GROMACS .gro file of C-alpha atoms in nm:
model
  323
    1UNK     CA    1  -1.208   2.479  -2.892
    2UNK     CA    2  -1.342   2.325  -2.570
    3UNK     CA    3  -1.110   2.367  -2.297
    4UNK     CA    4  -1.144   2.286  -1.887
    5UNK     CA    5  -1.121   2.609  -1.661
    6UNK     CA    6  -1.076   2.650  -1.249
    7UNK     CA    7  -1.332   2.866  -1.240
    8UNK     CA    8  -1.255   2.886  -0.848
    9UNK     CA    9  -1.089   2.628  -0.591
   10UNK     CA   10  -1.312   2.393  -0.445
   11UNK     CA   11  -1.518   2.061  -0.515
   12UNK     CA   12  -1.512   1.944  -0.851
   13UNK     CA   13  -1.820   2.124  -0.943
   14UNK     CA   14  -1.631   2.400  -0.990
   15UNK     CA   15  -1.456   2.272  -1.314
   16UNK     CA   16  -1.685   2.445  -1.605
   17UNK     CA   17  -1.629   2.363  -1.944
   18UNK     CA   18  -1.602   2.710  -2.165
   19UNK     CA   19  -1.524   2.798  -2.511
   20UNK     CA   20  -1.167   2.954  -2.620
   21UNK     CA   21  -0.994   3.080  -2.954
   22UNK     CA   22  -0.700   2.802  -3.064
   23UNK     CA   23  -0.374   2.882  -2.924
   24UNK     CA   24  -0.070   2.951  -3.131
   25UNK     CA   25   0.254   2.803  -3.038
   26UNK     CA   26   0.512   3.052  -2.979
   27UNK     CA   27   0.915   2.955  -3.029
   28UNK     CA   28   0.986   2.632  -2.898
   29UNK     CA   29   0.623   2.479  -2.889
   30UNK     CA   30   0.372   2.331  -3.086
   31UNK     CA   31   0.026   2.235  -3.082
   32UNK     CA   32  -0.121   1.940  -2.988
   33UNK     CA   33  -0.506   1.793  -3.159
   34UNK     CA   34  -0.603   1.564  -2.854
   35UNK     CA   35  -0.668   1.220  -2.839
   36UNK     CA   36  -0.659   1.122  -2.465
   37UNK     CA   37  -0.567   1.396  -2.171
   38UNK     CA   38  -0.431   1.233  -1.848
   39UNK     CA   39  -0.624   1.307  -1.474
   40UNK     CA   40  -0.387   1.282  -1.211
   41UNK     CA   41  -0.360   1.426  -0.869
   42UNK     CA   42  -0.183   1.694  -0.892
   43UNK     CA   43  -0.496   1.814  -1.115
   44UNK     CA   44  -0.699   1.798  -0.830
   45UNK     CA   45  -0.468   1.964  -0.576
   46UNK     CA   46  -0.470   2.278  -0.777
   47UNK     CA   47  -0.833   2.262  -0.838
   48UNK     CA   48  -0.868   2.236  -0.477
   49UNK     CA   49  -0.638   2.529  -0.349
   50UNK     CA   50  -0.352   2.324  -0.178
   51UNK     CA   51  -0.112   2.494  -0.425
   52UNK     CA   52  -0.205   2.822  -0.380
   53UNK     CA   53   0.149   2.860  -0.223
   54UNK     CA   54   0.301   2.774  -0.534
   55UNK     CA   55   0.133   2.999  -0.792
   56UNK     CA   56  -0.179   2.826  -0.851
   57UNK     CA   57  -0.491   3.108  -0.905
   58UNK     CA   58  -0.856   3.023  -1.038
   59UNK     CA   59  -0.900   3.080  -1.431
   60UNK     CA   60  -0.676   2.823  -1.561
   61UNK     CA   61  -0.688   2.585  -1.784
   62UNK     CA   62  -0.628   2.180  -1.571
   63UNK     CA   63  -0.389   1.913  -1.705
   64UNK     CA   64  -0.046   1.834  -1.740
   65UNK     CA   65  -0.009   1.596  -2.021
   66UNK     CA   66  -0.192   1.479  -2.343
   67UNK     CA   67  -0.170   1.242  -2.669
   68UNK     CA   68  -0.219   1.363  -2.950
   69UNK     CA   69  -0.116   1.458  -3.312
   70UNK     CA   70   0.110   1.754  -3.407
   71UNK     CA   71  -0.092   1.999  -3.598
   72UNK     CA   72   0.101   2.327  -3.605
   73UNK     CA   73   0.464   2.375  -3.482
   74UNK     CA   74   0.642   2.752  -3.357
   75UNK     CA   75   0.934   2.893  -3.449
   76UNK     CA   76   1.243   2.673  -3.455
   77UNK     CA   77   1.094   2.301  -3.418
   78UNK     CA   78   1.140   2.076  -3.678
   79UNK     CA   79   0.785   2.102  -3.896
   80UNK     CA   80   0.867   1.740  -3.903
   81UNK     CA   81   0.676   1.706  -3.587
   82UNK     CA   82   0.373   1.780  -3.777
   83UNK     CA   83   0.104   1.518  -3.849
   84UNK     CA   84   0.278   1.272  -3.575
   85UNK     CA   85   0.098   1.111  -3.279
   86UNK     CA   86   0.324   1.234  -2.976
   87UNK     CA   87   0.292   1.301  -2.574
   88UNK     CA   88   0.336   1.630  -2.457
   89UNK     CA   89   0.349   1.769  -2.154
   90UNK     CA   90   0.194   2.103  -2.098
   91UNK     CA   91   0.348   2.185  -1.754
   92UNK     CA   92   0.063   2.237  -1.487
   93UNK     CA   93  -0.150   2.345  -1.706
   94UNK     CA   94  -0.288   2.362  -2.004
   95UNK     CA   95  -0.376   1.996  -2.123
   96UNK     CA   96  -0.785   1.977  -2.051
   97UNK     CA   97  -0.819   2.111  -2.390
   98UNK     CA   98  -0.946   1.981  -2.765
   99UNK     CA   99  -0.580   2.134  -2.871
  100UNK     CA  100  -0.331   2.178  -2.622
  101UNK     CA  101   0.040   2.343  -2.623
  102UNK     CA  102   0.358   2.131  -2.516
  103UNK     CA  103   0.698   2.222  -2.563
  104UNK     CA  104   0.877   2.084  -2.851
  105UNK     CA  105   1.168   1.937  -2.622
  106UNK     CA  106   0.861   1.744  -2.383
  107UNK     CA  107   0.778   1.544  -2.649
  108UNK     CA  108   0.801   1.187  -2.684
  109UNK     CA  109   0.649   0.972  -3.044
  110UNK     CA  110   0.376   0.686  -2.986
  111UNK     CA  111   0.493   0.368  -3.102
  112UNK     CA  112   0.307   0.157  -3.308
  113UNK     CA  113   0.039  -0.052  -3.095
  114UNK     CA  114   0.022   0.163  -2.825
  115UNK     CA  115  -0.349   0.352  -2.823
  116UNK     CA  116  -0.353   0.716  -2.715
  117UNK     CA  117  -0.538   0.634  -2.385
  118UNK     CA  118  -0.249   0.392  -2.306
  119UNK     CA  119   0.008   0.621  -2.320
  120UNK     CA  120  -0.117   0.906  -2.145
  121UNK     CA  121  -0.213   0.665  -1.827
  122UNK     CA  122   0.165   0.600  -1.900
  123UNK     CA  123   0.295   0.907  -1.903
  124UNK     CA  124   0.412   1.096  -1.673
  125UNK     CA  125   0.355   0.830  -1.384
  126UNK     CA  126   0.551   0.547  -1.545
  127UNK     CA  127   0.815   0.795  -1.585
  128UNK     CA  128   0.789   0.965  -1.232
  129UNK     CA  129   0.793   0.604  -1.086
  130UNK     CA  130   1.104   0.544  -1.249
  131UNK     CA  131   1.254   0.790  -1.160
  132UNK     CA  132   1.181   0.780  -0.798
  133UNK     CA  133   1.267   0.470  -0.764
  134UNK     CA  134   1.633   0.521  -0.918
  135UNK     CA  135   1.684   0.825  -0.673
  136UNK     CA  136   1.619   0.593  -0.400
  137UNK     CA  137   1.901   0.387  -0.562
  138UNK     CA  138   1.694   0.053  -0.575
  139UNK     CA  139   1.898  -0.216  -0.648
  140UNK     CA  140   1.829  -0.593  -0.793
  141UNK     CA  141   1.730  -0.776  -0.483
  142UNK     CA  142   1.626  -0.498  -0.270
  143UNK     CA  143   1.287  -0.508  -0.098
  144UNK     CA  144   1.039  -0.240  -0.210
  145UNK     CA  145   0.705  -0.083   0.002
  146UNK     CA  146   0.473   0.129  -0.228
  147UNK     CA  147   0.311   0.334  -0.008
  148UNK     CA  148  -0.035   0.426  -0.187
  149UNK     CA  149   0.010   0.210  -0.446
  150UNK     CA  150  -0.368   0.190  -0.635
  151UNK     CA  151  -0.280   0.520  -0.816
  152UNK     CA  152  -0.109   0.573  -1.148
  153UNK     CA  153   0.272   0.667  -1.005
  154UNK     CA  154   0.185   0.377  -0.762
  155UNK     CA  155   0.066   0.063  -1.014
  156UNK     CA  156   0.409   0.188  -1.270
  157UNK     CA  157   0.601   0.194  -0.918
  158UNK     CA  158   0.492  -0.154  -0.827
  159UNK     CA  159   0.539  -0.308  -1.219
  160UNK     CA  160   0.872  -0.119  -1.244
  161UNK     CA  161   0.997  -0.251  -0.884
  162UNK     CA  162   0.912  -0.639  -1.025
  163UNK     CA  163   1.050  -0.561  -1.336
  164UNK     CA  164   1.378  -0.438  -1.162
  165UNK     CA  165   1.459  -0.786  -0.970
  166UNK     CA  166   1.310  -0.682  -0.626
  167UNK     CA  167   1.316  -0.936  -0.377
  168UNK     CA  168   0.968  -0.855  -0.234
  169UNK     CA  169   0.770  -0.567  -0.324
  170UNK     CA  170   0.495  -0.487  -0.056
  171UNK     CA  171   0.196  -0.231  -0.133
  172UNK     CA  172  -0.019  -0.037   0.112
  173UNK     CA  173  -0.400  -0.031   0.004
  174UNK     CA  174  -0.727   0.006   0.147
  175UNK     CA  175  -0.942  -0.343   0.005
  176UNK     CA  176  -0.801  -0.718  -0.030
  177UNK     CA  177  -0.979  -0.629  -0.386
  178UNK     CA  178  -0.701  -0.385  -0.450
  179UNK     CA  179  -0.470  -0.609  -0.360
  180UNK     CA  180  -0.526  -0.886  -0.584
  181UNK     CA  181  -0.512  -0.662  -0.853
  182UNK     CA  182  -0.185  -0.508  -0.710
  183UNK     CA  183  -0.053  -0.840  -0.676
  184UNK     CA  184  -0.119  -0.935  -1.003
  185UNK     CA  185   0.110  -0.665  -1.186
  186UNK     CA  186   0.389  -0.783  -0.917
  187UNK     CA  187   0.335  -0.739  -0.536
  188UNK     CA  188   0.428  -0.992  -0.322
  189UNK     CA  189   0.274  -0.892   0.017
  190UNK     CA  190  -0.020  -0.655   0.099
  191UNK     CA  191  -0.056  -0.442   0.334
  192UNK     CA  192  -0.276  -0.235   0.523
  193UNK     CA  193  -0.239   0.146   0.510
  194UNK     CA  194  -0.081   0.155   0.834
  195UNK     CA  195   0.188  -0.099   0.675
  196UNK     CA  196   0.125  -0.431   0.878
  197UNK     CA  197  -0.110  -0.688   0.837
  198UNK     CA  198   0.095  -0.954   0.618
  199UNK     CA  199   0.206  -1.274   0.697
  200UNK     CA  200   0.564  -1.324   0.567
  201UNK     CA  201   0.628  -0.968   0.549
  202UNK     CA  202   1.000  -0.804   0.530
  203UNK     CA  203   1.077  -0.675   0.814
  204UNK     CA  204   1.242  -0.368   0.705
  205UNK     CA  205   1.240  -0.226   0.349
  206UNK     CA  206   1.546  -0.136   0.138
  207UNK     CA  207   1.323   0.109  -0.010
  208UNK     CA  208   0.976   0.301   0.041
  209UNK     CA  209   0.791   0.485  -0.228
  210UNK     CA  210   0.539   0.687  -0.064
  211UNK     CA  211   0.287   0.881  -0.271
  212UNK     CA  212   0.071   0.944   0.024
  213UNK     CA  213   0.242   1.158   0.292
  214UNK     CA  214   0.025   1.325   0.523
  215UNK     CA  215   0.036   1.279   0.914
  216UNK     CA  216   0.129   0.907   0.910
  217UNK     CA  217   0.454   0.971   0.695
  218UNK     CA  218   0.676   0.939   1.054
  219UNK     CA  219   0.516   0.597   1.129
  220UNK     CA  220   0.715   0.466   0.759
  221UNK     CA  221   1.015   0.518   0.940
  222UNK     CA  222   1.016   0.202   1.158
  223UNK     CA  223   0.974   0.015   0.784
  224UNK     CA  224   1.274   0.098   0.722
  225UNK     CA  225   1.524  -0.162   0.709
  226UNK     CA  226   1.944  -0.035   0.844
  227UNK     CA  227   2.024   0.200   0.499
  228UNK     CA  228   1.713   0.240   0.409
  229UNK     CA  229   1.611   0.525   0.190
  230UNK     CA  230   1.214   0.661   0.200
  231UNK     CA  231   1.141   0.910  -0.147
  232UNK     CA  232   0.825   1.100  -0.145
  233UNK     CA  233   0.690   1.146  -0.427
  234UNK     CA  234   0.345   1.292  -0.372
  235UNK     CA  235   0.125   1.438  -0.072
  236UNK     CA  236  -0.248   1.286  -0.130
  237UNK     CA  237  -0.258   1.318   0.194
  238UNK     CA  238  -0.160   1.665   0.264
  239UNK     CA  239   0.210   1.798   0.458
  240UNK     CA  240   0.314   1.547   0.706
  241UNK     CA  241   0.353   1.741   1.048
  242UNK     CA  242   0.656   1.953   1.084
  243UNK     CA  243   0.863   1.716   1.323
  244UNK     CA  244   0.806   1.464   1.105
  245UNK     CA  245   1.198   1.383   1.093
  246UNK     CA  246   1.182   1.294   1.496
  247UNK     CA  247   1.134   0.902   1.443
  248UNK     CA  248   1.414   0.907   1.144
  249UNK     CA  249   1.653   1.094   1.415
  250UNK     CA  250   1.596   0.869   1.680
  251UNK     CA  251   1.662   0.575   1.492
  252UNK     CA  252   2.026   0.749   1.418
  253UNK     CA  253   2.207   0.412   1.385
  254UNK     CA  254   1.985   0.268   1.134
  255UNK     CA  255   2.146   0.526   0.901
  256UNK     CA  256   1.788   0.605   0.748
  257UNK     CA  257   1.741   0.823   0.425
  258UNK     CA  258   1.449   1.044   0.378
  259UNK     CA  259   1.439   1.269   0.033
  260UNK     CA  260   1.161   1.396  -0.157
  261UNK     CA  261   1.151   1.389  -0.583
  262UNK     CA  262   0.990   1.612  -0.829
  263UNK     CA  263   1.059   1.494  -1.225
  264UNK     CA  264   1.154   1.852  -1.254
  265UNK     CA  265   1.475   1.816  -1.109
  266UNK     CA  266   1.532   1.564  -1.445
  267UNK     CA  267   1.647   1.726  -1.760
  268UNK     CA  268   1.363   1.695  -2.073
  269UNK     CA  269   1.623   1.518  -2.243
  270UNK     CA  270   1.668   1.194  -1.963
  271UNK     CA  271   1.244   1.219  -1.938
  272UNK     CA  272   1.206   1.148  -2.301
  273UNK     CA  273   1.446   0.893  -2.348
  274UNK     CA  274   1.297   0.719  -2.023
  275UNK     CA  275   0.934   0.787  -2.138
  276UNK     CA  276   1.006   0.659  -2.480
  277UNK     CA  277   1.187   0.335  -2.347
  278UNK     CA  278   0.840   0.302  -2.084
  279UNK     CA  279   0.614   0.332  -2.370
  280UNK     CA  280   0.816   0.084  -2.590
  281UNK     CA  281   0.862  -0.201  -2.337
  282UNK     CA  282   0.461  -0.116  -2.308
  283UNK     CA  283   0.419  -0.178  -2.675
  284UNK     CA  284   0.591  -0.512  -2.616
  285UNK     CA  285   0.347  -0.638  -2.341
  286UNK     CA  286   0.609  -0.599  -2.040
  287UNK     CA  287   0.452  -0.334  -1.911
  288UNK     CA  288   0.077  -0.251  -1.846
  289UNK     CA  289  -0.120   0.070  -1.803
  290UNK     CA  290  -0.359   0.086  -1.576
  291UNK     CA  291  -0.680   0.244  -1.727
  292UNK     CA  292  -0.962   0.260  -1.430
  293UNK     CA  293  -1.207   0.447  -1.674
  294UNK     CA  294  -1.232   0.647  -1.999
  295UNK     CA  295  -1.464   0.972  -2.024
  296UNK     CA  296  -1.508   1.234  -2.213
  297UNK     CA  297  -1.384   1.547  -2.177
  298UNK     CA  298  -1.710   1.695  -2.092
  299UNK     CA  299  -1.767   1.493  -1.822
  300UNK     CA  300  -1.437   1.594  -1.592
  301UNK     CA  301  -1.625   1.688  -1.324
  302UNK     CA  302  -1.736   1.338  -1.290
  303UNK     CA  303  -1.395   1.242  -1.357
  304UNK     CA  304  -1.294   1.457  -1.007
  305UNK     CA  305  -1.583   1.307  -0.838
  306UNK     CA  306  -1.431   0.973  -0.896
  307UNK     CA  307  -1.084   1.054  -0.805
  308UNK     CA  308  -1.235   1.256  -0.439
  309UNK     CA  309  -1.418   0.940  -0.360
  310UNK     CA  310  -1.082   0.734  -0.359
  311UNK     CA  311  -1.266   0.457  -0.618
  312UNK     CA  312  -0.978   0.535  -0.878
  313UNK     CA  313  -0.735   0.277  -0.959
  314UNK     CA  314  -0.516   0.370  -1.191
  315UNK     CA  315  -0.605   0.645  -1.355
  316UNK     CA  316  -0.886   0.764  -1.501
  317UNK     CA  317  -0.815   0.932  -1.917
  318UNK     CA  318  -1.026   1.206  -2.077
  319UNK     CA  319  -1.044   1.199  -2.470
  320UNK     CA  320  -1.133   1.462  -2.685
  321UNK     CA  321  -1.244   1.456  -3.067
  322UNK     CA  322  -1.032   1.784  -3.118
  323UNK     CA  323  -1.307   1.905  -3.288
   0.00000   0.00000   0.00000
């Protein structure tokens, strides 16, 4: 099978393209003939070296999540899996491959309607963005800032906040182009990336979403609105500066929030049931994935190039004949 390898951090020229035996799920997994393999972010912090602190090392295998069908199941899952379309995710690694393992618990059926490519933009940001937003405990009527908001966890982030009854959901982006598009799956106001620039604009937000980070993370704090609560839920941007908490501390009678979220404080259980619900209200037109660009698996290095260049919107899919 053709599988993706890290042959060492860098650009995305270093993603090569090699040949490796099938894989054979072992107890609690199954294997996976891909259809469509997500690109997200965190692929390209690992190819990069950011996570080097956390375990990453060159010779893996990139992706985190794939659609496909079920062709061979391990030891104690239900051989009922076989033959059916599913997502799986593969962890943080393991999914830029023509068959891919996921465990058996990760996995979550395609409904009718809903293509392969669909669900894997889906995915894991729909249900990250979900999540995020109910650990910020957004309410009906709150106002919402998405802080990056062109990306995948960003668009579902925006679409879920509109879904949810915001009163105004505000976006940070870099063009008016982006914008309009942002506006058109439910922002209200847009914003620059410093978080100004629109007439009309909340003054303080109930929540903030920020996918970005980075050094300007402090400068979100005077968004805020008295109770408000700021969730991180990614670093494009890098680590925001140690005293980054100064601003939040100085505004002490605001009573400002500040947490971070990772889906792997959620139990596989309460991620399926919320990915399965995501892809169904999909199926039904209330929710839209954002697909910036389909390419084949042999091209992910231009896939990276795309994503380092900051064109993306959405997210960009890989597909794979399994073949």
């Amino acid at each position: 099978m053709k599988a993706v390898m890290v042959q060492e951090f860098g650009a995305p020229e270093t993603l090569v393209v090699v040949d490796l035996p099938d894989p054979t799920p072992a107890a609690g997994h199954v294997l996976i003939t891909t259809e469509a393999i997500g690109v997200g972010g965190l692929d390209a912090l690992i190819r990069s070296g950011a996570l080097t602190a956390y375990g990453s090392t060159p010779g893996g295998i990139l992706g985190s999540e794939v659609v496909g069908t079920v062709a061979e199941v391990g030891e104690g899952v239900d051989v009922a899996w076989v033959g059916q379309r599913v997502w799986g995710f593969t962890g943080v690694s393991g999914g830029y491959t023509e068959r891919a393992l996921a465990a058996a618990e990760t996995l979550v059926p395609i409904p009718t309607g809903l293509s392969a490519v669909d669900a894997v933009t889906l995915g894991s940001s729909a249900m990250v963005a979900h999540f995020a937003l109910r650990h910020a405990h957004f309410a009906r009527g709150e106002s919402v800032l998405v802080r990056g908001a062109a990306g995948g966890i960003g668009v579902m982030a925006v679409q879920l906040a509109a879904r949810g009854g915001a009163g105004a959901v505000a976006v940070t982006t870099s063009s008016a182009e982006r914008g309009e598009r942002l506006r058109k799956l439910g922002a209200t106001h847009v914003l620059d990336r410093s978080g100004l620039g629109a007439e009309n604009a909340p003054a303080g937000y109930n929540v903030i979403i920020d996918i970005v980070a980075g050094a300007d993370l402090p400068s979100f704090f005077d968004r805020l609105a008295p109770n408000g609560r700021m969730v991180a839920v990614g670093a494009m941007a890098g680590m925001p500066k140690a005293d980054f908490a100064e601003p939040m501390i100085a505004a002490f009678q605001k009573s400002l929030s500040f947490a971070t979220f990772s889906a792997d404080t959620v139990p596989f259980s309460e991620r399926q049931a919320a990915t399965a619900e995501l892809f169904a209200a999909a199926s039904r037109g209330e929710l839209k994935a954002v697909v910036h660009e389909v390419l084949p698996l042999d091209q992910v290095v231009l896939a990276h190039q795309k994503m380092e260049s900051g064109e993306v919107f959405g997210r960009i899919a890989l597909t794979s004949s399994g073949s």
